[in-house]
PDB file of C-alpha atoms in Angstrom:
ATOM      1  CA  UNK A   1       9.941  52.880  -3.279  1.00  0.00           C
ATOM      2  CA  UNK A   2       7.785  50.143  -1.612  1.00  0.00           C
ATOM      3  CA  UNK A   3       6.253  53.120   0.499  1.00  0.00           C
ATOM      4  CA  UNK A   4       4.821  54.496  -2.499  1.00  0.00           C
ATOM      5  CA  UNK A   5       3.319  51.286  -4.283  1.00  0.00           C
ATOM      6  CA  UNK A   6       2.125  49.658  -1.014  1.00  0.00           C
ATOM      7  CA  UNK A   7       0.856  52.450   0.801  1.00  0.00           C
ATOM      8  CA  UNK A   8      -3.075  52.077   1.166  1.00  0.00           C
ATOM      9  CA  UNK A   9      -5.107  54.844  -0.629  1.00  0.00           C
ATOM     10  CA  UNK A  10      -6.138  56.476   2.665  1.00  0.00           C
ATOM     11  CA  UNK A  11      -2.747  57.660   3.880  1.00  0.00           C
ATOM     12  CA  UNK A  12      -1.125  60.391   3.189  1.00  0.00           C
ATOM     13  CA  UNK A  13       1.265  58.607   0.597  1.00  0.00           C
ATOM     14  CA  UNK A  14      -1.297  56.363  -1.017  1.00  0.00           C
ATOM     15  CA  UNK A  15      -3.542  59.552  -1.392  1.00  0.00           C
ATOM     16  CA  UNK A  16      -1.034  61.782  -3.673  1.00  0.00           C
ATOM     17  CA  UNK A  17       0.187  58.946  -5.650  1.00  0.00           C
ATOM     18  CA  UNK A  18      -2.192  59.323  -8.093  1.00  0.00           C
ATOM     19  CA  UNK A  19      -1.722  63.125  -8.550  1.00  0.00           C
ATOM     20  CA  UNK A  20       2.198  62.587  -8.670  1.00  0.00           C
ATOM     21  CA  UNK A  21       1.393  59.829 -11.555  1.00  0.00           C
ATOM     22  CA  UNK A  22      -1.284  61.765 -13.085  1.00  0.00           C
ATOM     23  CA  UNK A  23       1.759  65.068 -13.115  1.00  0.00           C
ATOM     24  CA  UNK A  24       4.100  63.321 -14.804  1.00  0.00           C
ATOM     25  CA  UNK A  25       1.960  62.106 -17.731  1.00  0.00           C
ATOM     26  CA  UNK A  26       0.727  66.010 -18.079  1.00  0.00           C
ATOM     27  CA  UNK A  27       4.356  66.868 -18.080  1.00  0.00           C
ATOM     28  CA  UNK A  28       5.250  64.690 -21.232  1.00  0.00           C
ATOM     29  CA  UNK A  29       3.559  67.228 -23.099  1.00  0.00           C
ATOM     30  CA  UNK A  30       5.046  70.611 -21.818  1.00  0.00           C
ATOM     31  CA  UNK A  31       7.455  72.818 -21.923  1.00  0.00           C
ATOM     32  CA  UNK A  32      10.756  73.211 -21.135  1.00  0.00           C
ATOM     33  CA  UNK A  33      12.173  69.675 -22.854  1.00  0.00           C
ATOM     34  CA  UNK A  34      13.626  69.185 -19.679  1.00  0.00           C
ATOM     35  CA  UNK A  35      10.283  68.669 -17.687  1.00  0.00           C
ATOM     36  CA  UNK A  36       9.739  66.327 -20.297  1.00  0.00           C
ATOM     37  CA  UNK A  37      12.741  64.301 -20.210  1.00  0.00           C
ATOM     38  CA  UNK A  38      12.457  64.404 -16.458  1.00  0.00           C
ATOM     39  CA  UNK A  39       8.881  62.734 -16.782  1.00  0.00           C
ATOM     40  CA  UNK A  40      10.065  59.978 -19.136  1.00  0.00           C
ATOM     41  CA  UNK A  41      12.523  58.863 -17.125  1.00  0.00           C
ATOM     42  CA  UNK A  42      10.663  59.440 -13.904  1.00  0.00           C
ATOM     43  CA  UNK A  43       7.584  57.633 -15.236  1.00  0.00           C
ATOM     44  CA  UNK A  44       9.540  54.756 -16.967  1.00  0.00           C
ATOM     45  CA  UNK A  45      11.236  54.613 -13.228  1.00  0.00           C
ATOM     46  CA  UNK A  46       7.657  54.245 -11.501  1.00  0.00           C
ATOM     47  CA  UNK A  47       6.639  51.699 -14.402  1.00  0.00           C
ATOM     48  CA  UNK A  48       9.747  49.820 -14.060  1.00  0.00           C
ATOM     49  CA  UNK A  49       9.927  49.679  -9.936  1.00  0.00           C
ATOM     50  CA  UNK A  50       5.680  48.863 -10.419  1.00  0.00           C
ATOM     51  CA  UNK A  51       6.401  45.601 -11.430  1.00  0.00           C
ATOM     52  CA  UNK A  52       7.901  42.939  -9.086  1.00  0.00           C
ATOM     53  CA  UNK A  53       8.653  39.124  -9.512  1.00  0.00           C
ATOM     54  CA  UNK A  54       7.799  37.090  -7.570  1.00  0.00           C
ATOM     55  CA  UNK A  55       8.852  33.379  -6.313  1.00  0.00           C
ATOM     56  CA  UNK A  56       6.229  30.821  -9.282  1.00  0.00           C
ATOM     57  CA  UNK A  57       3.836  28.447  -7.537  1.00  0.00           C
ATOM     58  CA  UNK A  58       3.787  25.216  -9.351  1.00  0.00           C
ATOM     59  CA  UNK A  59       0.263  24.572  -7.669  1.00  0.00           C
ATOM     60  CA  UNK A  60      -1.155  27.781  -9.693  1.00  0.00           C
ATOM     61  CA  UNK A  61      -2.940  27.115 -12.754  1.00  0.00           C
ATOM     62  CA  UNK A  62      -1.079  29.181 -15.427  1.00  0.00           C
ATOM     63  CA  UNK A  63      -4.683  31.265 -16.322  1.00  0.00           C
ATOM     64  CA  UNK A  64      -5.489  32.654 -12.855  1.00  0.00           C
ATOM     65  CA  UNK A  65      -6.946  35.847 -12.090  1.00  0.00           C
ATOM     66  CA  UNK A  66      -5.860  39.145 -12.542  1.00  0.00           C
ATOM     67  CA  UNK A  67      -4.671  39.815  -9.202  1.00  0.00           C
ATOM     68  CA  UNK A  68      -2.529  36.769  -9.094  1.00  0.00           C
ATOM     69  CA  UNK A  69       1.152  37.199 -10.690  1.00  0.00           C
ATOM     70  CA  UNK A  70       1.309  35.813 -14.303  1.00  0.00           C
ATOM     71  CA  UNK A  71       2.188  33.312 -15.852  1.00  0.00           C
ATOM     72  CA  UNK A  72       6.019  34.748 -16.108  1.00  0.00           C
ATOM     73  CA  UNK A  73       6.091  35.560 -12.417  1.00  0.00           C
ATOM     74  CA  UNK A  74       5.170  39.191 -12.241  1.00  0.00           C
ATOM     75  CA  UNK A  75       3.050  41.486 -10.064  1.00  0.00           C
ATOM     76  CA  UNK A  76       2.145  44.785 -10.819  1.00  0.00           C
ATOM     77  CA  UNK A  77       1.876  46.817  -7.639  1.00  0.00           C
ATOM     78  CA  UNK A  78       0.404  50.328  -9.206  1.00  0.00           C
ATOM     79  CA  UNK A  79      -3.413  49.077 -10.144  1.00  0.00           C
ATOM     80  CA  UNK A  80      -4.490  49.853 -13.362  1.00  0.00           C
ATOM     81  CA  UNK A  81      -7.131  51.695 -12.779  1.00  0.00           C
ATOM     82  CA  UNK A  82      -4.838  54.593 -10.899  1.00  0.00           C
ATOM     83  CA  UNK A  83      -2.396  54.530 -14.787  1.00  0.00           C
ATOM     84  CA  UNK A  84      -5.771  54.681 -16.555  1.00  0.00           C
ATOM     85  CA  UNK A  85      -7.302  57.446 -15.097  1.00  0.00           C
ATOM     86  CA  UNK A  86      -4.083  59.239 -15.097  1.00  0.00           C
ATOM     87  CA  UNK A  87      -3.461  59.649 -18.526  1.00  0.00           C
ATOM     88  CA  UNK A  88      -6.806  59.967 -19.383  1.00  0.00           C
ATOM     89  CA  UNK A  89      -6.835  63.521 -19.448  1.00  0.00           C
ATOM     90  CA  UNK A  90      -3.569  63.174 -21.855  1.00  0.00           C
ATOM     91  CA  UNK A  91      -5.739  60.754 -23.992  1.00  0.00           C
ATOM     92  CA  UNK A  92      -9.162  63.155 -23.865  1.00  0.00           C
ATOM     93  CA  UNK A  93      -6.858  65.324 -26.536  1.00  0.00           C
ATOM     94  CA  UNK A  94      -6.467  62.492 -29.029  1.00  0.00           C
ATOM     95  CA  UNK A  95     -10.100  62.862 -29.142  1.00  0.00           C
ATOM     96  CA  UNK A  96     -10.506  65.973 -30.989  1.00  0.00           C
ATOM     97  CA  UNK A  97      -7.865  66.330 -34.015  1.00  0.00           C
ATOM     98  CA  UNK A  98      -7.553  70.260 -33.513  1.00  0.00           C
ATOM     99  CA  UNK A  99      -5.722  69.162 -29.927  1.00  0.00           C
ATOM    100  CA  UNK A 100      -3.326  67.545 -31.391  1.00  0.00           C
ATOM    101  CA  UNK A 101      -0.185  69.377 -30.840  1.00  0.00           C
ATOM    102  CA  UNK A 102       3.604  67.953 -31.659  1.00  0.00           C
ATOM    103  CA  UNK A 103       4.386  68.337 -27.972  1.00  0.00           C
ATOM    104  CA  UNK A 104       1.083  65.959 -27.625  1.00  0.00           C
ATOM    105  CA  UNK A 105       2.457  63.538 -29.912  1.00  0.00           C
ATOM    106  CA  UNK A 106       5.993  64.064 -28.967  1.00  0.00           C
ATOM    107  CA  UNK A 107       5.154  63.082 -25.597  1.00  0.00           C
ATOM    108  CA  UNK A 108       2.833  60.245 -26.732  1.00  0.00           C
ATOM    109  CA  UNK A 109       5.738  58.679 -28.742  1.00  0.00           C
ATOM    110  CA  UNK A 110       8.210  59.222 -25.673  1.00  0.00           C
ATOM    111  CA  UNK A 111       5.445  57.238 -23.844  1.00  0.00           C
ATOM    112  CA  UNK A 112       5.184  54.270 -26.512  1.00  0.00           C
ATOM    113  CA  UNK A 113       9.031  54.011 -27.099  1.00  0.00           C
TER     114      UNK A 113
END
């Protein structure tokens, strides 16, 4: 797993991360139900194994930067500009009403739960 969140964006690894991210988003929305349960769990794995904690510095103010952990100790290793621009093209359909499709919200709720 640490291959795939700390590989830089020009290898091979760090280049097809965002396609395998952006994949499993599009696949909470298909067909069979067993693409999409594979995608929940696979996404909630890559969300889960994103975040890492990591040993608190007394000497850092509680407000840093973004880039710093948090306050409770936690660094997220997938940026959030590669999550945002991979479900954007899930979002685009929440746009127009006549997208919206129960496997669109399905999929949505699966994401939010």
């Amino acid at each position: 797993t640490d291959t795939f969140f700390d590989a830089p964006p020009a290898s091979h690894i760090g280049n097809i991360r965002p396609h395998v991210i952006s994949l499993l988003f599009r696949s909470l929305v298909s067909h069979p139900i067993q693409a999409v349960s594979a995608a929940h769990a696979a996404l909630r794995d890559v969300i889960t194994l994103g975040v890492v904690k990591q040993p608190t510095d007394n000497s850092m103010p509680p407000d840093s930067s973004s880039n710093t952990p948090s306050r409770r100790g936690l660094t997220h290793r997938l940026p959030k500009e590669i999550l945002q621009t991979c479900i954007r093209p899930v979002l685009l359909n929440l746009r127009d009403y006549t997208k919206l499709t129960i496997p669109l919200l399905r999929g949505l709720s699966r994401l939010l739960s």
